[in-house]
mmCIF file of C-alpha atoms and ligand atoms in Angstrom:
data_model
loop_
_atom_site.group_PDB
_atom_site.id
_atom_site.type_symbol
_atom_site.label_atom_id
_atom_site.label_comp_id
_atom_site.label_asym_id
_atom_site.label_seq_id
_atom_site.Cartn_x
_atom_site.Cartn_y
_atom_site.Cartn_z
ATOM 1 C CA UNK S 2 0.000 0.000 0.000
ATOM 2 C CA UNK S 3 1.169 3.663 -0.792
ATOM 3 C CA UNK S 4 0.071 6.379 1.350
ATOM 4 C CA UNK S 5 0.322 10.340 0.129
ATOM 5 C CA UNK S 6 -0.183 12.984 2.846
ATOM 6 C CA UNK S 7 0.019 16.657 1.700
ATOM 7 C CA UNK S 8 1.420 19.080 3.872
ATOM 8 C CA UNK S 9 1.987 23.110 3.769
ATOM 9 C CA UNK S 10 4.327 24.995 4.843
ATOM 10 C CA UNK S 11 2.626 27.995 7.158
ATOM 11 C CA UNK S 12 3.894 31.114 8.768
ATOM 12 C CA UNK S 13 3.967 30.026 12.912
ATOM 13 C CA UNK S 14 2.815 33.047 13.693
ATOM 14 C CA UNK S 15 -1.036 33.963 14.784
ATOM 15 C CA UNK S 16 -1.628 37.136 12.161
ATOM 16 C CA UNK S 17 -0.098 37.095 8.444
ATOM 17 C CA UNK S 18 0.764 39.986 6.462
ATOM 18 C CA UNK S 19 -0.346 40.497 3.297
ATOM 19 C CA UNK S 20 1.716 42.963 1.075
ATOM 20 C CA UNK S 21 -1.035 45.523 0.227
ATOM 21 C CA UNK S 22 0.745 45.905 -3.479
ATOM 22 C CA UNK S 23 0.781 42.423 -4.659
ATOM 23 C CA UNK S 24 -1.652 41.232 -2.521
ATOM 24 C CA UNK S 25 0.750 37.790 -1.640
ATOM 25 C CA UNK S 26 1.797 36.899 1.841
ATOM 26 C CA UNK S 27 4.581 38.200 3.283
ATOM 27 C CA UNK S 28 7.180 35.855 3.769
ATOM 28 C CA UNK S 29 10.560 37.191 4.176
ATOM 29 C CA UNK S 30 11.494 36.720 7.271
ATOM 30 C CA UNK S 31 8.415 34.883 8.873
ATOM 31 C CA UNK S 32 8.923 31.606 10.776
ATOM 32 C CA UNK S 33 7.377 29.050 9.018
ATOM 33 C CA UNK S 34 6.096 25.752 10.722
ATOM 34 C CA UNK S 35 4.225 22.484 9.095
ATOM 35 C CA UNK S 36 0.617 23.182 9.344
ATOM 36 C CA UNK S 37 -0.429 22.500 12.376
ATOM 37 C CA UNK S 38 -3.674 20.119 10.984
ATOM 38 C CA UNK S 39 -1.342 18.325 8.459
ATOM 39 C CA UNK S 40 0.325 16.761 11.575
ATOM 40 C CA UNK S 41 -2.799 14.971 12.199
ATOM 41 C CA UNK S 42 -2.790 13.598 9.126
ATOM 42 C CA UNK S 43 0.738 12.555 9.144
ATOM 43 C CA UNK S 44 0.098 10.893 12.372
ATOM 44 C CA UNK S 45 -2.834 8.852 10.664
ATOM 45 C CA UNK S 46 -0.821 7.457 7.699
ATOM 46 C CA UNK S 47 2.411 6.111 10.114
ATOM 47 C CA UNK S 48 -0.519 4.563 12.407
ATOM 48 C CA UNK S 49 -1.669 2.619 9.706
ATOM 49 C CA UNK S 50 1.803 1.467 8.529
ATOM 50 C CA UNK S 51 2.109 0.709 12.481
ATOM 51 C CA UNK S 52 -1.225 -0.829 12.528
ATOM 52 C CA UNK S 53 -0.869 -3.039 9.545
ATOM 53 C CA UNK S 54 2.443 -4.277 9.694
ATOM 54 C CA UNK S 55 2.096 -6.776 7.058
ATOM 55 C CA UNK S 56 1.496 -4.982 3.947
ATOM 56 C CA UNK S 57 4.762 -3.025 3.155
ATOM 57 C CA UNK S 58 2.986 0.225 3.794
ATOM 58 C CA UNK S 59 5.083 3.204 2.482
ATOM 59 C CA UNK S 60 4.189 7.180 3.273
ATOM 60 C CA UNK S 61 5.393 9.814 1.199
ATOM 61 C CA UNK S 62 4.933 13.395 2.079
ATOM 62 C CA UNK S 63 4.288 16.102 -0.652
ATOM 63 C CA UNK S 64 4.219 19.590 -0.361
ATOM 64 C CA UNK S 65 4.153 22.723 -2.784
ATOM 65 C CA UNK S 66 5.558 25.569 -1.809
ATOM 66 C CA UNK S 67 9.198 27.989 -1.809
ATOM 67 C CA UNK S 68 12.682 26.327 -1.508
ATOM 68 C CA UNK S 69 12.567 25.921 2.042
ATOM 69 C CA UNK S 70 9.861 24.372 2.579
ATOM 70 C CA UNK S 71 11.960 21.419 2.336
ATOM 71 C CA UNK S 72 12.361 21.723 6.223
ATOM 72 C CA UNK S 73 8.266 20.346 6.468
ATOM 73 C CA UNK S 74 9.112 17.407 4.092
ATOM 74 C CA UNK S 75 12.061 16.399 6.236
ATOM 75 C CA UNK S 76 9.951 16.995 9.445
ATOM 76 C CA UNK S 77 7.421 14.888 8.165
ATOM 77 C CA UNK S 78 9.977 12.036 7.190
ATOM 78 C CA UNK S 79 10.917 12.448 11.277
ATOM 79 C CA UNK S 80 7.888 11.847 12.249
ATOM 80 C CA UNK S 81 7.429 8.295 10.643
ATOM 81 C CA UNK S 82 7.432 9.011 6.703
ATOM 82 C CA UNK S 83 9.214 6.858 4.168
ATOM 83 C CA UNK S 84 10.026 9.849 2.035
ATOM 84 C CA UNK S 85 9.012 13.125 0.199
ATOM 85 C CA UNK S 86 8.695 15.494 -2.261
ATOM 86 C CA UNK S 87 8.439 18.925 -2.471
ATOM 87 C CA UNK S 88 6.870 21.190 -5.589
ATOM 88 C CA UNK S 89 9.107 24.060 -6.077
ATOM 89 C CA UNK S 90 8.535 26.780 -8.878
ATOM 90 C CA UNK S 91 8.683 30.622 -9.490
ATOM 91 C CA UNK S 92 5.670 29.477 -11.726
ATOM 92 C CA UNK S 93 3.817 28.037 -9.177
ATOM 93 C CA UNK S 94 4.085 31.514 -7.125
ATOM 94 C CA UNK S 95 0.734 32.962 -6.292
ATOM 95 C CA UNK S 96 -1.568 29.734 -7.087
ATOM 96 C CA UNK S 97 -5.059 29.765 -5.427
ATOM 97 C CA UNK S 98 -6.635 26.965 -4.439
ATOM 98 C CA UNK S 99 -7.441 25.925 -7.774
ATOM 99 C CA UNK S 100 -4.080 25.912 -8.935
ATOM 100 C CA UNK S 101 -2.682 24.201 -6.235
ATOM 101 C CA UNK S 102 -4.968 21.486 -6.337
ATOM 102 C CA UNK S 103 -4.182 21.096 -10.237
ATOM 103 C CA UNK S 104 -0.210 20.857 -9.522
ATOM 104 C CA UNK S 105 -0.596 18.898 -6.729
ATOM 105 C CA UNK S 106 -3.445 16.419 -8.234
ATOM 106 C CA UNK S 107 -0.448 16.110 -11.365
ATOM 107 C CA UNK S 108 2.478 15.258 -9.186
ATOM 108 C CA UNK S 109 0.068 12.725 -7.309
ATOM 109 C CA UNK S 110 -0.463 11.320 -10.632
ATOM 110 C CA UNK S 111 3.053 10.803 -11.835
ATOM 111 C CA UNK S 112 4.475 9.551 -8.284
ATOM 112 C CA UNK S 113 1.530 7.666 -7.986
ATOM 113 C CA UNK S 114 -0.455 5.381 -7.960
ATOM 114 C CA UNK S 115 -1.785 5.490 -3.995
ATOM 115 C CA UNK S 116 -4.352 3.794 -2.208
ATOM 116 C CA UNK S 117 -4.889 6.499 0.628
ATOM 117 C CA UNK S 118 -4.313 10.297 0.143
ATOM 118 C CA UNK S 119 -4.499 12.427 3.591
ATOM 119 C CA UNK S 120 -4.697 16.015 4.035
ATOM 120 C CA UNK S 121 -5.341 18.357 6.426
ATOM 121 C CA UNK S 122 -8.835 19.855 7.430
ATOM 122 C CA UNK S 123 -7.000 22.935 6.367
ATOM 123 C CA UNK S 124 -4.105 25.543 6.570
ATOM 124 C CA UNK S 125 -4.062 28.195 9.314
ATOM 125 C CA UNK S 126 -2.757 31.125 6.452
ATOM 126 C CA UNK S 127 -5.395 30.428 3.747
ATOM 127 C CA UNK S 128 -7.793 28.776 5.707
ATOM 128 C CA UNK S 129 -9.937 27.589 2.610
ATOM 129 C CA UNK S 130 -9.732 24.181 3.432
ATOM 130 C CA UNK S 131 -10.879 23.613 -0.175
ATOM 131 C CA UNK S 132 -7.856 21.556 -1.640
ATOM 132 C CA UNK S 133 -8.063 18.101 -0.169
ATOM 133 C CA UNK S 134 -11.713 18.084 -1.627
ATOM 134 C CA UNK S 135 -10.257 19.702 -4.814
ATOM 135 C CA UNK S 136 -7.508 17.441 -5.360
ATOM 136 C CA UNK S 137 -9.773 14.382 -5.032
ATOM 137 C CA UNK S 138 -12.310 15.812 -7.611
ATOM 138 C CA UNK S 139 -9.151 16.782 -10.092
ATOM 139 C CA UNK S 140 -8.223 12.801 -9.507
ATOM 140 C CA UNK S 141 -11.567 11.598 -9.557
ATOM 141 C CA UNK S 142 -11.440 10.205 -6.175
ATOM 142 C CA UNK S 143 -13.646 9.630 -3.563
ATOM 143 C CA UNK S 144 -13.729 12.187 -0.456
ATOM 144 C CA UNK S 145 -14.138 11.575 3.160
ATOM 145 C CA UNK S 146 -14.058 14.422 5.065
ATOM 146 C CA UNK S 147 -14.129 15.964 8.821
ATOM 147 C CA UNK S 148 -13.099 12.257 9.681
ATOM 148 C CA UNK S 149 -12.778 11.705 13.580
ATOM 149 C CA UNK S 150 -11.998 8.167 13.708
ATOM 150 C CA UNK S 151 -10.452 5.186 11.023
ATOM 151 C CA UNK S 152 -12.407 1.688 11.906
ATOM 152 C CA UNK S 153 -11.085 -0.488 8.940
ATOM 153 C CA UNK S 154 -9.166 -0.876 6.057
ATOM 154 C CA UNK S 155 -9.155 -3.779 4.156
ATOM 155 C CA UNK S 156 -10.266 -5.854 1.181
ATOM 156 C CA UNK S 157 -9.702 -2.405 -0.821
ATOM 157 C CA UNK S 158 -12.153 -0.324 1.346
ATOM 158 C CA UNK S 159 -11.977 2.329 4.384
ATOM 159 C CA UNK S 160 -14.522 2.498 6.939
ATOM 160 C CA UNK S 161 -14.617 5.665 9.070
ATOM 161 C CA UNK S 162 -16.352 7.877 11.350
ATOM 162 C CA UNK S 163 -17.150 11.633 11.086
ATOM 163 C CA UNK S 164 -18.826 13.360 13.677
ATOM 164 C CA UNK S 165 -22.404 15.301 12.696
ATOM 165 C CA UNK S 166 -24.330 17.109 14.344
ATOM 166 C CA UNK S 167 -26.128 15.100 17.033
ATOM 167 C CA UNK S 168 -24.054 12.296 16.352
ATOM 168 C CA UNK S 169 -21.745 10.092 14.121
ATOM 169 C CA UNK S 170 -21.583 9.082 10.969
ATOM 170 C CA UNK S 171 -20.189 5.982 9.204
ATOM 171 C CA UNK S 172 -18.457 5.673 5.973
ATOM 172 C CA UNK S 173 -17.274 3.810 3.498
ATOM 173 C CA UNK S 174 -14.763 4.410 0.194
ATOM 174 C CA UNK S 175 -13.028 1.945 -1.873
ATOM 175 C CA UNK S 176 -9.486 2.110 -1.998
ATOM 176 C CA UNK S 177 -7.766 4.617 -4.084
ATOM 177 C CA UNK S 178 -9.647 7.966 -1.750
ATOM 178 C CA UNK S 179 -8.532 10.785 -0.559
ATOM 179 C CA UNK S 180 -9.086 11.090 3.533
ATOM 180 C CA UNK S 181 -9.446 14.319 5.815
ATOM 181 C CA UNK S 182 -9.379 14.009 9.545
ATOM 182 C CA UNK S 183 -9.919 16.666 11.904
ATOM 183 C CA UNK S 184 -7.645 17.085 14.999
ATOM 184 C CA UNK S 185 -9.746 14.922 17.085
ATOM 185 C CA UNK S 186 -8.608 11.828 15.236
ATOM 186 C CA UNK S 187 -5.397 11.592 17.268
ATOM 187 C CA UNK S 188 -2.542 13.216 19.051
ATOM 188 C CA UNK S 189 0.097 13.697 16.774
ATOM 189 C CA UNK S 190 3.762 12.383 18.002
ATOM 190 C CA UNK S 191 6.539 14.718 18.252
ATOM 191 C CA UNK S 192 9.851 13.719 16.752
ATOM 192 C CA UNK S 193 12.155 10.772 17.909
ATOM 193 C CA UNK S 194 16.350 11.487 17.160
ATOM 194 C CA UNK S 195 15.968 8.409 15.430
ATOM 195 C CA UNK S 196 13.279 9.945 13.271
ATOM 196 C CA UNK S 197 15.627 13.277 12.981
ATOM 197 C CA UNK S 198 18.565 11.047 11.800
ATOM 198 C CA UNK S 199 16.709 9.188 9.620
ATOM 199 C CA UNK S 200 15.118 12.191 7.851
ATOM 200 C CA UNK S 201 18.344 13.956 7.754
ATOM 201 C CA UNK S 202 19.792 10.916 5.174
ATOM 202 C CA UNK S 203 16.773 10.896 3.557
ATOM 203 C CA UNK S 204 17.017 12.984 -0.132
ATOM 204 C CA UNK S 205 14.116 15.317 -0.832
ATOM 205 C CA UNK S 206 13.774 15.514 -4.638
ATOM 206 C CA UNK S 207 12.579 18.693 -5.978
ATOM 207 C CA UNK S 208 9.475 18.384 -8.889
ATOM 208 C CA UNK S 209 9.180 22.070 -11.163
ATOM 209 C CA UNK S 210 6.531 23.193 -13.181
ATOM 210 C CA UNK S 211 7.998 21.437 -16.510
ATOM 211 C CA UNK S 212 8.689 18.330 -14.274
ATOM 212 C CA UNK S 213 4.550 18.027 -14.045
ATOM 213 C CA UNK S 214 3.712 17.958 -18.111
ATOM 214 C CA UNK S 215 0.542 20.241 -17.267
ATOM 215 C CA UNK S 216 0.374 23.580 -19.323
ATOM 216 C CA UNK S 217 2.408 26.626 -16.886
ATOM 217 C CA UNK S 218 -0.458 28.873 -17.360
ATOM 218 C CA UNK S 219 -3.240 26.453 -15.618
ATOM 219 C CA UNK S 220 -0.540 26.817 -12.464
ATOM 220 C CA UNK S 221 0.120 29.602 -10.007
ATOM 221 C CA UNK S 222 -0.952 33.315 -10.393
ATOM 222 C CA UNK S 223 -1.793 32.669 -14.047
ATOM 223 C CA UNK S 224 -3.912 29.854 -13.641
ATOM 224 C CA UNK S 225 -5.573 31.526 -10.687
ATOM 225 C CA UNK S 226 -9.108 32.055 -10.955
ATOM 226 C CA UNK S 227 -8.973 33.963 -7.659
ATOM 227 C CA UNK S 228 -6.814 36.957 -7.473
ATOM 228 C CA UNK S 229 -6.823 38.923 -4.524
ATOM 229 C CA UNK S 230 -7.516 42.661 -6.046
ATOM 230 C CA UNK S 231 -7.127 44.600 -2.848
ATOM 231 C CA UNK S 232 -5.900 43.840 0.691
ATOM 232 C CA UNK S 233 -6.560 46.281 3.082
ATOM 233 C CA UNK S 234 -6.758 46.114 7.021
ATOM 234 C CA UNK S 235 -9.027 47.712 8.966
ATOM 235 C CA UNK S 236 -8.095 50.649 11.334
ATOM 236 C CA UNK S 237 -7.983 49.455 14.554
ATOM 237 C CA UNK S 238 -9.116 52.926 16.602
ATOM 238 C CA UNK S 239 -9.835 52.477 20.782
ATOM 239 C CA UNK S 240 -11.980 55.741 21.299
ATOM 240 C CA UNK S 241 -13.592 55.468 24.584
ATOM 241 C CA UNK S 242 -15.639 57.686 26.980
ATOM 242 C CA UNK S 243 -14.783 57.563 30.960
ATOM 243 C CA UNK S 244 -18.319 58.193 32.606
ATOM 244 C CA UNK S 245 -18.497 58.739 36.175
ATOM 245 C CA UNK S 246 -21.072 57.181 38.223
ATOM 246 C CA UNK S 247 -19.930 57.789 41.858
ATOM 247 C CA UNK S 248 -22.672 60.009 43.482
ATOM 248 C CA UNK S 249 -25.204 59.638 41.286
ATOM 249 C CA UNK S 250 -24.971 55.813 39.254
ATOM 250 C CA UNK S 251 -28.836 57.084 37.690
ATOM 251 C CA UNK S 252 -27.101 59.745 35.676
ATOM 252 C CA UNK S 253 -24.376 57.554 34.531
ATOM 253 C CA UNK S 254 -26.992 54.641 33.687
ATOM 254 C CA UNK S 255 -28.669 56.940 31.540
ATOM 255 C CA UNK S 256 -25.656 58.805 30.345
ATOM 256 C CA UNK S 257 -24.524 55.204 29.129
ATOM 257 C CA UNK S 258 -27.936 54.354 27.838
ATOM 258 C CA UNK S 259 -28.072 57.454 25.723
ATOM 259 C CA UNK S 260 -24.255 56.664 24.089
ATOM 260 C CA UNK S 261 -25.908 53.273 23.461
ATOM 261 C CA UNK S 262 -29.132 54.823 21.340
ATOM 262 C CA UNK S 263 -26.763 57.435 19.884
ATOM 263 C CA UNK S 264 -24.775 54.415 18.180
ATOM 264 C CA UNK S 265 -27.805 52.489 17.614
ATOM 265 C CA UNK S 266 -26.289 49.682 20.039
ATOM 266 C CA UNK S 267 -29.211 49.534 21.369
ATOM 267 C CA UNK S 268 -31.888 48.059 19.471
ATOM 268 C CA UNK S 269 -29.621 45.349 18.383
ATOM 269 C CA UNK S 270 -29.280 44.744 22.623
ATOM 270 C CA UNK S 271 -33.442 44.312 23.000
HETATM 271 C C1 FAD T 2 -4.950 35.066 3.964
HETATM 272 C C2 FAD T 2 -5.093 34.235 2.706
HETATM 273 C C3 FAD T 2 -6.336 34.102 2.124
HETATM 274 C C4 FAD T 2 -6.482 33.324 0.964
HETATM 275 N N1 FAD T 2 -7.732 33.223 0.428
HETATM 276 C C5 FAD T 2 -7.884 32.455 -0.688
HETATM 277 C C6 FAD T 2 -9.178 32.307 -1.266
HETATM 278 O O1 FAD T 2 -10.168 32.840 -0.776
HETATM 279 N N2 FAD T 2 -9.300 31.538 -2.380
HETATM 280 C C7 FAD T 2 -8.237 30.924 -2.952
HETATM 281 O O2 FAD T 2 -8.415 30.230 -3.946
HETATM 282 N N3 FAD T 2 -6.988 31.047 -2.431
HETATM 283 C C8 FAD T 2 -6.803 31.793 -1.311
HETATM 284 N N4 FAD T 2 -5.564 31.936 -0.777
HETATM 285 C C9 FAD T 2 -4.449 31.240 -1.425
HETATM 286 C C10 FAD T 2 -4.357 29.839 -0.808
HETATM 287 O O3 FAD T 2 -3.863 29.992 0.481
HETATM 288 C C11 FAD T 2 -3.378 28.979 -1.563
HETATM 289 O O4 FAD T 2 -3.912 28.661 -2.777
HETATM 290 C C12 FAD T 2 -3.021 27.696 -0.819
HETATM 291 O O5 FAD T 2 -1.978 27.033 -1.436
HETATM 292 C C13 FAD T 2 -4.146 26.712 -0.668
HETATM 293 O O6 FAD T 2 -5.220 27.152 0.042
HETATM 294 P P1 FAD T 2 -5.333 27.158 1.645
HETATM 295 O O7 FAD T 2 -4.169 27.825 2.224
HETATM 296 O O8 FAD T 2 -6.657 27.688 1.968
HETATM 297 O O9 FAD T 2 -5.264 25.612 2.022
HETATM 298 P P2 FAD T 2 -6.457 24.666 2.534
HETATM 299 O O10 FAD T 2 -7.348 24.344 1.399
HETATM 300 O O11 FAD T 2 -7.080 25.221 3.778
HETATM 301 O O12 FAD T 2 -5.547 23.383 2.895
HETATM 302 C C14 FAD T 2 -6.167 22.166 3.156
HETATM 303 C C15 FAD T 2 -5.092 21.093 3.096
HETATM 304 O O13 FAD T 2 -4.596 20.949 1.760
HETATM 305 C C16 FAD T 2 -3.195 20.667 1.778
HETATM 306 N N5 FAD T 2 -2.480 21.802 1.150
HETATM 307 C C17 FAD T 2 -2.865 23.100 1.013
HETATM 308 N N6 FAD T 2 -1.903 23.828 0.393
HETATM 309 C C18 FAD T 2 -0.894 22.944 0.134
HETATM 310 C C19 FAD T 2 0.418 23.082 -0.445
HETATM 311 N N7 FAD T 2 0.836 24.253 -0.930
HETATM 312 N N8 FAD T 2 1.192 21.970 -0.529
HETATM 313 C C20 FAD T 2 0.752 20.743 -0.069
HETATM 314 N N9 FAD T 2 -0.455 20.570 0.539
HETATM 315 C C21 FAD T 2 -1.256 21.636 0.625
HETATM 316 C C22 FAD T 2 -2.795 20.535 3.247
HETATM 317 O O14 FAD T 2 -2.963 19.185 3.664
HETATM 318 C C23 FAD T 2 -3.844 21.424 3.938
HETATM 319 O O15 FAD T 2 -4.111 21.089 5.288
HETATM 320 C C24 FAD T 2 -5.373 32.684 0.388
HETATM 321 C C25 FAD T 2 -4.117 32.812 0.983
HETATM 322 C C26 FAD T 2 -3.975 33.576 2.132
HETATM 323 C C27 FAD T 2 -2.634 33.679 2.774
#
């Protein structure tokens, strides 16, 4: 069995900046860290390799994204991966989800085939969380999503859980689909030495746009449908009013009362 987990690289910090010219993320001098919900996923694929030792279960982490990125790849290999690739490209620069999906979904096909496909529920920068269920539709794959708990694999199927509202659902997907859990699934490990060593011998190889055979201008800002036209940020402006109540807290009540009206806060409140 073959396992493919995507992972992206993110900034690790809480608020990204978005340079208000281009539009693109600022990432010069940003720490970047391996999305925190792709670690979830990683965690899933080495279970199953753990779970069912006898099938010669290899994991191979992919990830698109700038030169060193390579640092998530390796991570990933620490944590339990076989190996990985990483999609590196001036051309793929600015791709929205759509044309992420589409050079991802290509380089799944050429290092392909694989019987399971995890990603994560989605990335703390974009947020979309729309290119696990992308990538499966490019690949024509079955999608289970929001996935809280793996019961069975076997005889070319996955059964899973997914929690609803209310309640739980059950699944099942033949074998090749592409699976998303969500952070309740499990607790993701944290690197062994022996996992650090091993990733450290372990050659990343580098896929470009040419590398893919897709047309360039289907991938990044070119064969973005979505272009972000304008990126402002609002002004953040603390204007308050002290009132006084001591000596006469029926004044202030209605002085406050009034401010509320005069803002129409009010209404809203009833
Ligand atoms: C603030 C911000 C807002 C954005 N808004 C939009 C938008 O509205 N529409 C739009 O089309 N694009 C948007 N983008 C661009 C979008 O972030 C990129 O296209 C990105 O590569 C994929 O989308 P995402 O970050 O939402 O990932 P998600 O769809 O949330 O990611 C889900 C999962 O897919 C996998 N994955 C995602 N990206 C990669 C990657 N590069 N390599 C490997 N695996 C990956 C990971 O497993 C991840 O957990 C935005 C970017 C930023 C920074």
């Amino acid at each position: 069995m073959r396992i493919a987990v995507l992972i992206k690289q993110v900034p690790a910090v809480d608020t990204v900046k978005i340079d208000e010219k281009t539009g693109t993320m600022v990432r010069a001098g940003v720490e970047a860290e391996l999305n925190p919900l792709d670690l979830h996923a990683v965690e899933a694929a080495v279970r199953i390799k753990e779970q069912i030792p006898a099938d010669d279960i290899e994991i191979f982490a992919i990830s698109m994204g700038p030169a060193q990125a390579k640092k998530i790849v390796s991570h990933a290999i620490a944590l339990g991966c076989d190996g990985g690739f990483l999609l590196s490209d001036r051309r793929f620069g600015g791709a929205d989800t759509l044309a992420t999906s589409r050079a991802l979904a290509k380089a799944l096909e050429k290092l392909g085939p694989f019987d399971l496909i995890f990603t994560g529920e989605r990335a703390t920068d974009g947020e979309t969380g729309q290119v696990g269920p992308a990538v499966s539709e490019l690949l024509g794959l079955p999608v289970l999503s929001y996935v809280s708990e793996i019961e069975k694999i076997g005889d070319g199927k996955i059964k899973v859980r997914r929690a609803i509202e209310g309640g739980h659902e059950t699944l099942e997907a033949p074998l090749p689909c592409c699976v998303i859990p969500v952070k309740e699934l499990n607790i993701p490990r944290l690197c062994t030495l022996g996992g650090k060593l091993r990733a450290k011998g372990t050659e990343i190889p580098v896929i470009g746009a040419d590398d893919l055979g897709i047309e360039t201008d289907l991938l990044g800002l070119s064969g973005s449908p979505t272009q972000v036209v304008r990126v402002t940020y609002p002004k953040m402006t603390r204007e308050g009013k002290k009132i006084n109540a001591t000596g006469n807290p029926e004044a202030a009540t209605q002085e406050i009362l009034r401010l509320l009206e005069e803002k129409n806060c009010l209404e809203a409140a009833l």
